[in-house]
Amino acid sequence: MSLNIKFGVSTWLWTSPFNTETLALFSKIKKMGYDVVEIPVEDPALIDVKKVREALLEYDLKPVICGAFGTNRDLTHDDPSYHQVSFEYIQSCLDICRDLGAGFLCGPMYSAVGKARPVSSEQKKIEWERAVVNLRKVCRMAAERGLEIGLEPLNRFESDLINTAEDVMSLITDIDHPAAKVSLDSFHMNIEEPDIEKAILLAGDKLIHVQVSENYRGTPGTGQTRWDAYFRGLEAISYEGTVSIESFTPEIKELAGAVCIWRPLAPSQDSFAREGLQFLKKWASGPDVKPATEQLAVDKLSL
């Protein structure tokens, strides 16, 4: 069997922040064969929703909207003013989702990215409860617009709160709102999950978005990722959403510094997107496809 999924790519692969000029990428993304464009919202004020909607229609692309949670967007901060900044930002993102016809907002919206510290169990409990209470409010905001949220676990170097599928499912249980769902990112999973397939099964029908890259954040199919485990997990839960490539360009220094990309991860960002999609389409067609490194070893043995 094959996976009944759509394929997407984040504009972060080429540029940052998303603005009107970024729309020039849509033609390229469509010609490469993508169904979905993943739009990261760093600054909502930079996004002309009308022009984005027109470009999506022109190139027959569907949107996925992702949030960007820097240090001032932190729903677990001791200072409640940070919560208000986060709510205002999330509300703007949800409005963009609604206006562009995206069904959900995804991202690690429980806390600021990079907030990774050794804290006492008492402090962690306090921050967990803040995340639960504040995300319940976010869920209500989303539901009022007919939307959901996809909460994304991050690796231990980027978050001390939610690192695994088990963590995020515990958070969703405590939030106890139907709009609370899961977004999984293979880069973070490859660091944190002992068993990829079991993590996907644990997310189950709560899983609404999947982001992928290689274990080193490079082109899918060129590293050590257990693509067979991802296939089995997604097949078992009958996942029919988008599998979207998310990585970053070293050319945008501020973004590259934030995600610690100090060298090019592909000959070009276009080749990253093109070859990554070629691999993903083969992978999604059945479990026999091998990562590029493994296939090279097989080819050498057959010589």
XYZ file of C-alpha atoms in Angstrom:
303
model
C 0.000 0.000 0.000
C 0.995 3.639 -0.420
C 0.413 6.605 1.835
C -2.475 8.880 0.816
C -0.722 12.113 1.687
C 0.012 15.557 0.284
C 3.529 16.948 -0.049
C 4.568 20.369 1.202
C 7.645 22.515 1.662
C 8.380 25.396 4.017
C 9.447 28.728 2.547
C 12.055 28.751 5.336
C 14.048 26.471 3.058
C 14.806 29.549 0.936
C 14.185 32.714 2.910
C 13.044 34.517 6.054
C 10.846 36.235 7.063
C 7.790 35.436 4.937
C 6.505 38.588 3.227
C 4.981 39.693 -0.075
C 8.258 39.086 -1.942
C 8.203 35.442 -0.800
C 5.201 34.857 -3.075
C 7.671 34.664 -5.962
C 8.577 31.185 -4.673
C 5.086 29.800 -5.246
C 5.565 29.250 -8.982
C 8.783 27.296 -8.363
C 7.207 25.246 -5.572
C 4.286 24.277 -7.802
C 6.511 23.399 -10.778
C 8.564 21.109 -8.551
C 5.394 19.129 -7.852
C 4.345 20.222 -4.371
C 0.710 20.346 -3.243
C 1.222 22.505 -0.153
C 3.282 25.527 0.832
C 4.142 25.851 4.499
C 4.047 29.499 5.549
C 5.983 30.419 8.710
C 4.565 33.567 10.281
C 7.379 35.456 11.962
C 5.691 38.864 11.749
C 1.970 38.904 10.877
C 2.254 42.552 9.816
C 4.458 41.499 6.874
C 1.764 39.240 5.407
C -0.726 40.661 2.924
C -3.434 38.023 3.242
C -5.244 39.121 0.071
C -2.105 38.783 -2.068
C -1.194 35.452 -0.472
C -4.688 34.116 -1.141
C -4.483 35.221 -4.773
C -1.092 33.530 -5.202
C -2.340 30.297 -3.621
C -5.253 30.235 -6.054
C -3.058 31.112 -9.047
C -0.650 28.245 -8.387
C -3.187 25.803 -6.933
C -1.348 25.416 -3.635
C -2.837 24.735 -0.214
C -1.420 26.544 2.833
C -0.147 25.260 6.148
C 0.495 28.013 8.693
C 3.247 27.654 11.299
C 4.014 29.916 14.228
C 7.436 31.215 15.253
C 7.905 31.440 19.008
C 10.846 33.606 19.964
C 11.816 34.697 23.445
C 9.007 37.252 23.804
C 6.315 34.708 22.874
C 6.268 32.486 25.920
C 3.048 31.196 27.473
C 4.990 29.769 30.439
C 6.934 32.909 31.397
C 6.809 34.196 34.982
C 5.778 37.618 33.645
C 2.128 37.576 32.435
C 2.894 40.328 29.920
C 4.673 37.661 27.846
C 1.446 35.661 27.817
C -0.460 38.629 26.439
C 2.122 39.160 23.688
C 1.763 35.467 22.825
C -2.042 35.591 22.746
C -2.017 38.629 20.455
C 0.471 36.969 18.113
C -1.395 33.649 18.085
C -4.671 35.445 17.420
C -3.119 37.121 14.370
C -1.850 33.745 13.145
C -5.255 32.150 13.635
C -6.861 34.968 11.660
C -4.391 34.294 8.843
C -5.276 30.581 8.984
C -8.980 31.368 8.750
C -8.582 33.899 5.946
C -6.368 31.596 3.853
C -8.442 28.462 4.392
C -5.829 26.647 6.485
C -7.433 24.314 9.007
C -4.915 24.683 11.802
C -1.965 26.576 13.259
C 1.033 24.448 14.195
C 4.203 24.997 16.180
C 5.723 24.773 19.674
C 3.380 27.424 21.040
C 3.529 26.187 24.632
C 6.807 28.038 25.306
C 9.623 30.023 23.721
C 11.963 28.109 21.425
C 15.379 27.810 23.055
C 13.999 27.841 26.589
C 16.005 24.866 27.785
C 17.233 25.030 31.384
C 17.666 22.794 34.395
C 14.700 23.735 36.581
C 13.288 22.313 39.784
C 10.328 19.936 39.656
C 8.281 22.645 41.364
C 9.102 25.231 38.694
C 8.427 22.743 35.911
C 5.035 21.963 37.414
C 4.229 25.680 37.545
C 5.223 26.155 33.904
C 3.335 23.035 32.839
C 0.160 24.357 34.443
C 0.645 27.721 32.756
C 0.975 25.952 29.415
C -2.196 23.945 30.077
C -4.272 26.956 31.130
C -3.009 29.258 28.400
C -3.241 26.689 25.627
C -6.810 25.928 26.663
C -7.484 29.607 25.962
C -5.700 29.262 22.614
C -7.860 26.247 21.784
C -10.971 28.280 22.451
C -9.626 31.031 20.198
C -8.999 28.452 17.471
C -12.392 26.779 17.870
C -14.170 30.134 17.539
C -12.636 30.325 14.049
C -13.340 26.697 13.173
C -9.657 25.802 13.557
C -7.345 23.468 15.472
C -3.797 23.779 16.808
C -0.951 21.341 16.189
C 1.435 21.289 19.155
C 4.992 20.375 18.146
C 7.523 18.701 20.478
C 11.073 20.032 20.217
C 14.377 18.396 21.026
C 16.006 18.844 24.428
C 18.331 21.594 23.172
C 15.354 23.772 22.211
C 12.819 23.022 24.951
C 12.822 21.674 28.482
C 9.034 21.203 28.516
C 7.830 19.108 25.559
C 10.338 16.799 23.853
C 8.465 13.663 22.819
C 5.141 12.393 21.536
C 4.457 11.118 25.045
C 5.050 14.619 26.440
C 2.751 16.299 23.960
C 0.001 13.711 24.429
C 0.166 14.284 28.193
C -0.150 18.007 27.574
C -3.153 17.487 25.293
C -4.792 15.258 27.893
C -4.436 18.005 30.492
C -5.638 20.728 28.107
C -8.754 18.634 27.500
C -10.047 20.512 24.464
C -10.951 18.982 21.084
C -8.982 21.624 19.176
C -5.674 20.461 20.715
C -3.835 18.252 18.217
C -0.250 17.212 17.370
C 2.360 18.217 14.806
C 5.474 16.022 14.619
C 8.862 16.980 13.166
C 11.242 14.188 12.156
C 14.361 16.224 13.005
C 13.319 16.483 16.643
C 11.958 12.922 16.696
C 15.243 11.520 15.418
C 16.925 13.011 18.478
C 14.330 12.233 21.153
C 12.211 9.211 20.225
C 13.500 5.705 21.091
C 10.930 4.239 18.677
C 9.650 6.395 15.794
C 6.814 4.069 14.879
C 5.507 3.877 18.443
C 5.651 7.668 18.758
C 3.459 8.068 15.685
C 1.065 5.402 16.933
C 0.842 7.217 20.260
C -0.138 10.454 18.501
C -2.715 8.487 16.510
C -5.701 10.434 15.250
C -4.444 13.566 17.017
C -1.683 13.900 14.419
C -2.586 16.644 11.929
C 0.784 17.622 10.433
C 4.198 16.080 9.797
C 7.436 17.929 9.016
C 10.487 16.081 7.724
C 14.152 16.483 6.919
C 17.120 14.231 7.459
C 18.670 13.539 10.862
C 21.153 16.353 10.135
C 18.368 18.597 8.778
C 19.429 17.886 5.200
C 17.647 16.524 2.128
C 15.311 13.589 2.844
C 16.907 10.327 1.734
C 20.537 11.379 2.263
C 21.042 10.521 5.933
C 20.292 8.009 8.675
C 16.557 8.533 9.171
C 14.478 5.363 9.604
C 12.029 6.131 6.829
C 10.594 2.618 7.057
C 9.478 3.338 10.632
C 7.829 6.602 9.588
C 6.009 4.789 6.795
C 4.727 2.019 9.064
C 3.570 4.472 11.702
C 1.746 6.775 9.301
C 0.205 3.844 7.469
C -1.006 2.288 10.725
C -2.876 5.439 11.783
C -4.215 6.059 8.251
C -2.592 9.492 8.163
C -3.873 11.543 5.210
C -2.450 14.977 5.970
C 0.629 16.726 4.633
C 4.232 15.611 4.905
C 6.209 18.815 4.569
C 9.933 19.424 4.198
C 11.166 21.908 6.779
C 14.752 23.048 6.850
C 16.597 26.337 6.546
C 19.028 28.252 4.379
C 22.466 29.260 5.673
C 22.153 32.444 3.599
C 19.765 34.100 6.072
C 22.231 34.580 8.902
C 19.793 35.391 11.712
C 17.653 32.335 10.989
C 20.676 30.090 10.371
C 22.155 31.187 13.695
C 18.914 30.438 15.519
C 18.857 26.848 14.220
C 22.663 26.382 14.253
C 23.173 25.778 10.541
C 26.759 26.797 9.858
C 27.245 25.200 6.440
C 25.199 24.415 3.325
C 23.184 21.208 3.726
C 22.698 20.682 -0.031
C 24.314 21.912 -3.271
C 21.469 24.426 -3.503
C 18.161 25.060 -1.793
C 16.369 24.247 -5.049
C 18.102 20.861 -5.271
C 17.210 20.270 -1.600
C 13.520 20.809 -2.386
C 13.513 18.988 -5.720
C 15.459 15.888 -4.683
C 13.755 15.759 -1.311
C 10.352 15.618 -2.990
C 11.521 12.932 -5.409
C 12.623 10.799 -2.487
C 9.428 11.392 -0.496
C 7.201 10.419 -3.405
C 9.096 7.127 -3.802
C 9.017 6.578 -0.034
C 5.275 7.198 0.175
C 4.589 4.723 -2.620
C 5.689 1.777 -0.518
C 8.008 0.573 2.255
C 10.754 -0.821 -0.001
C 12.392 2.527 -0.774
C 15.799 2.886 0.896
C 17.537 6.030 2.142
C 20.056 7.306 -0.401
C 23.060 6.240 1.697
C 21.768 2.679 2.072
C 20.890 2.428 -1.607
C 24.424 3.545 -2.534
C 25.857 0.727 -0.422
C 23.542 -1.790 -2.133
C 24.541 -0.487 -5.570
C 28.245 -0.877 -4.758
C 27.730 -4.467 -3.613
C 25.988 -5.310 -6.867
C 28.915 -4.086 -9.009
